[in-house]
Short mmCIF file of C-alpha atoms in Angstrom, two decimals:
data_model
loop_
_atom_site.label_atom_id
_atom_site.label_comp_id
_atom_site.label_asym_id
_atom_site.label_seq_id
_atom_site.Cartn_x
_atom_site.Cartn_y
_atom_site.Cartn_z
CA MET A 873 -11.37 -16.80 5.61
CA THR A 874 -12.91 -20.18 4.91
CA ALA A 875 -11.33 -23.60 4.57
CA SER A 876 -11.82 -23.38 0.79
CA ASP A 877 -9.60 -20.29 0.58
CA THR A 878 -6.15 -21.41 -0.47
CA VAL A 879 -3.70 -18.55 -0.25
CA HIS A 880 -0.57 -18.71 -2.39
CA LEU A 881 2.51 -16.55 -1.86
CA ARG A 882 4.60 -15.37 -4.81
CA SER A 883 6.84 -12.58 -6.04
CA TRP A 884 5.28 -9.39 -7.40
CA HIS A 885 4.30 -9.49 -11.10
CA ALA A 886 4.25 -6.45 -13.38
CA ASP A 887 0.45 -6.67 -13.85
CA ASP A 888 -0.20 -6.67 -10.09
CA ILE A 889 -0.36 -2.87 -10.12
CA ASP A 890 -3.55 -3.19 -12.18
CA ARG A 891 -5.02 -5.64 -9.66
CA LEU A 892 -4.74 -3.34 -6.63
CA ASP A 893 -8.25 -1.85 -7.05
CA ARG A 894 -9.81 -5.26 -6.62
CA ALA A 895 -7.60 -5.90 -3.59
CA ALA A 896 -8.57 -2.55 -2.08
CA ALA A 897 -12.22 -3.61 -2.09
CA GLY A 898 -11.32 -6.04 0.71
CA ILE A 899 -9.48 -3.48 2.83
CA SER A 900 -11.34 -1.30 5.31
CA ARG A 901 -10.88 2.46 5.45
CA HIS A 902 -9.34 1.97 8.88
CA ALA A 903 -6.71 -0.48 7.57
CA LEU A 904 -5.94 1.79 4.59
CA ALA A 905 -5.49 4.78 6.92
CA LEU A 906 -3.19 2.80 9.20
CA ARG A 907 -1.05 1.73 6.23
CA PHE A 908 -0.91 5.02 4.32
CA GLY A 909 -1.12 7.45 7.23
CA VAL A 910 -4.06 9.40 5.77
CA PRO A 911 -7.78 8.71 5.42
CA CYS A 912 -8.47 7.03 2.08
CA THR A 913 -11.04 4.75 0.50
CA THR A 914 -8.74 3.02 -1.98
CA ILE A 915 -5.06 2.63 -2.84
CA PRO A 916 -3.73 6.19 -3.29
CA ASP A 917 -2.54 7.29 -6.74
CA TRP A 918 0.77 8.53 -5.28
CA TYR A 919 1.42 5.01 -3.97
CA ARG A 920 0.82 3.46 -7.39
CA ALA A 921 3.17 6.01 -8.94
CA ARG A 922 5.82 5.12 -6.35
CA ILE A 923 5.51 1.43 -7.22
CA ILE A 924 5.81 2.10 -10.96
CA GLU A 925 8.83 4.35 -10.45
CA GLY A 926 10.45 1.92 -8.00
CA LEU A 927 10.00 -1.02 -10.34
CA ALA A 928 11.50 0.95 -13.23
CA GLN A 929 14.49 1.99 -11.11
CA ARG A 930 14.78 -1.41 -9.42
CA THR A 931 14.43 0.18 -5.99
CA TRP A 932 11.13 -1.51 -5.05
CA ASN A 933 9.98 -5.11 -4.79
CA ALA A 934 7.18 -7.04 -3.11
CA TYR A 935 5.82 -10.42 -2.20
CA VAL A 936 2.12 -11.07 -2.78
CA ALA A 937 -0.56 -13.29 -1.25
CA GLU A 938 -3.38 -14.26 -3.58
CA THR A 939 -6.37 -16.53 -3.69
CA GLY A 940 -8.67 -17.16 -6.62
CA GLY A 941 -6.62 -14.76 -8.75
CA ARG A 942 -7.21 -11.93 -6.28
CA ILE A 943 -4.48 -10.19 -4.28
CA VAL A 944 -5.31 -10.42 -0.58
CA GLY A 945 -2.09 -8.95 0.81
CA TRP A 946 1.45 -7.91 0.08
CA ALA A 947 4.66 -6.87 1.78
CA GLU A 948 7.14 -4.57 0.09
CA TYR A 949 10.51 -2.98 0.43
CA GLY A 950 11.78 0.24 -1.09
CA LEU A 951 15.44 1.18 -1.11
CA ASN A 952 16.59 4.31 0.70
CA ASN A 953 19.33 6.66 -0.52
CA ASP A 954 21.82 4.09 0.77
CA PRO A 955 20.93 0.92 -1.20
CA ARG A 956 21.96 -1.21 1.78
CA HIS A 957 18.93 0.20 3.65
CA ALA A 958 15.26 -0.26 2.75
CA ASP A 959 11.86 0.58 4.20
CA ILE A 960 9.47 -2.33 4.64
CA ALA A 961 5.67 -2.30 4.86
CA ALA A 962 2.75 -4.68 4.46
CA LEU A 963 -0.99 -4.62 3.93
CA VAL A 964 -3.41 -7.54 4.26
CA CYS A 965 -7.11 -7.54 3.36
CA ASP A 966 -9.30 -7.49 6.47
CA ARG A 967 -10.73 -10.98 5.93
CA TYR A 968 -7.19 -12.46 5.93
CA GLN A 969 -5.83 -10.61 8.95
CA GLY A 970 -5.00 -12.40 12.17
CA ILE A 971 -3.96 -15.73 10.61
CA GLY A 972 -0.22 -15.07 10.24
CA LEU A 973 -0.34 -14.00 6.60
CA GLY A 974 1.29 -10.63 7.27
CA THR A 975 4.09 -12.38 9.17
CA ARG A 976 4.70 -14.78 6.28
CA LEU A 977 4.71 -11.94 3.75
CA VAL A 978 7.17 -9.88 5.80
CA ARG A 979 9.52 -12.88 6.09
CA GLU A 980 9.41 -13.42 2.33
CA VAL A 981 9.99 -9.80 1.41
CA ALA A 982 12.85 -9.60 3.94
CA SER A 983 14.43 -12.55 2.12
CA LEU A 984 14.00 -10.73 -1.21
CA ALA A 985 15.63 -7.64 0.26
CA ARG A 986 18.52 -9.63 1.70
CA ALA A 987 19.11 -11.31 -1.67
CA ALA A 988 19.22 -7.81 -3.21
CA ALA A 989 22.09 -6.82 -0.85
CA VAL A 990 19.92 -4.94 1.65
CA CYS A 991 21.52 -5.08 5.09
CA VAL A 992 19.10 -3.01 7.18
CA LEU A 993 15.31 -2.81 7.09
CA HIS A 994 13.39 0.11 8.55
CA ALA A 995 9.69 0.10 9.43
CA GLN A 996 7.35 2.87 10.50
CA ILE A 997 4.03 1.80 11.99
CA GLN A 998 1.16 4.04 13.02
CA VAL A 999 0.70 4.09 16.78
CA GLY A 1000 -2.21 1.85 17.56
CA ASN A 1001 -1.52 -0.62 14.77
CA GLN A 1002 -0.79 -3.48 17.14
CA ALA A 1003 -1.38 -6.13 14.44
CA ALA A 1004 1.39 -4.73 12.22
CA ARG A 1005 3.76 -4.47 15.15
CA LYS A 1006 2.99 -8.06 16.18
CA ALA A 1007 3.54 -9.33 12.60
CA LEU A 1008 6.88 -7.51 12.34
CA TYR A 1009 8.17 -8.93 15.62
CA ALA A 1010 7.01 -12.44 14.65
CA ALA A 1011 8.67 -12.23 11.21
CA LEU A 1012 11.84 -10.45 12.31
CA PRO A 1013 12.78 -11.53 15.85
CA ASP A 1014 15.84 -9.22 15.89
CA LEU A 1015 13.65 -6.16 15.27
CA ARG A 1016 14.50 -3.20 17.50
CA TYR A 1017 12.28 -0.27 18.43
CA THR A 1018 14.17 2.97 17.84
CA GLU A 1019 11.80 5.89 18.47
CA LEU A 1020 8.32 7.35 18.43
CA GLN A 1021 8.03 10.23 15.98
CA ASP A 1022 5.03 11.94 14.36
CA GLY A 1023 2.61 9.31 15.62
CA GLN A 1024 4.65 6.41 14.30
CA TRP A 1025 6.76 3.76 15.95
CA HIS A 1026 10.10 3.38 14.19
CA PHE A 1027 11.87 0.04 14.01
CA VAL A 1028 15.09 -1.30 12.52
CA VAL A 1029 16.47 -4.77 11.90
CA HIS A 1030 19.88 -5.78 10.62
CA LEU A 1031 19.52 -8.66 8.20
CA PRO A 1032 21.85 -11.64 8.40
CA GLU A 1033 24.30 -11.94 5.56
CA ASP A 1034 23.18 -13.99 2.56
CA SER A 1035 26.17 -16.16 1.73
CA ASN A 1036 24.59 -17.26 -1.57
CA ARG A 1037 24.51 -13.87 -3.27
CA THR A 1038 27.16 -12.28 -5.38
CA THR A 1039 27.01 -8.51 -5.45
CA PRO A 1040 29.43 -5.72 -6.30
CA GLY A 1041 30.29 -5.60 -2.60
CA SER A 1042 31.09 -9.29 -2.33
CA ARG A 1043 33.88 -11.58 -3.34
CA THR A 1044 33.66 -15.11 -4.67
CA THR A 1045 35.78 -17.77 -3.03
CA GLY A 1046 37.52 -20.56 -4.90
CA SER A 1047 34.68 -22.98 -4.12
CA GLY A 1048 32.21 -20.81 -6.06
CA SER A 1049 30.37 -19.61 -2.98
CA SER A 1050 30.28 -15.92 -2.22
CA THR A 1051 31.08 -14.11 0.97
CA ALA A 1052 28.91 -11.05 1.33
CA LEU A 1053 30.54 -7.92 2.68
CA CYS A 1054 27.34 -6.51 4.15
CA ARG A 1055 28.03 -4.68 7.38
CA ALA A 1056 25.98 -2.29 9.42
CA GLY A 1057 26.52 1.20 8.30
#
């Protein structure tokens, strides 16, 4: 990354799915394999389909880093069967790794998840992906390691309650603020 690279963070846009090929050009095969768990040279078709389906069902969201109109990283969450739980993941182009961008993206997407009534985030990271583990711990200090399974470290973090959201599981007080009823479960 050079001093002239200004990276902007923003919420995912509908047309970002079409911009993933250009982003993938900046991601090594090694980084793609660490993220998707299989050798690949580009963003897998099954992953694109999952994004499209998740957006349509409102079970997926992401935060994007871009520079010069090009996506250089993103962090995402996808709801589990229990909509209070979501899986979180991130991917940053090689040139932009190691500067805290993944940490910033994870923080932002965790905030999106919390605003959407998610109480617990889960992460699975390929063993050996020290950079992803470091970014998760930096972004989510309350992150807990839970187990090693199938070559992946599993982590969980309980998100703090967002007192500014109103959801079906919350009640509004007389002052207009809401008290979220988000408990571990």
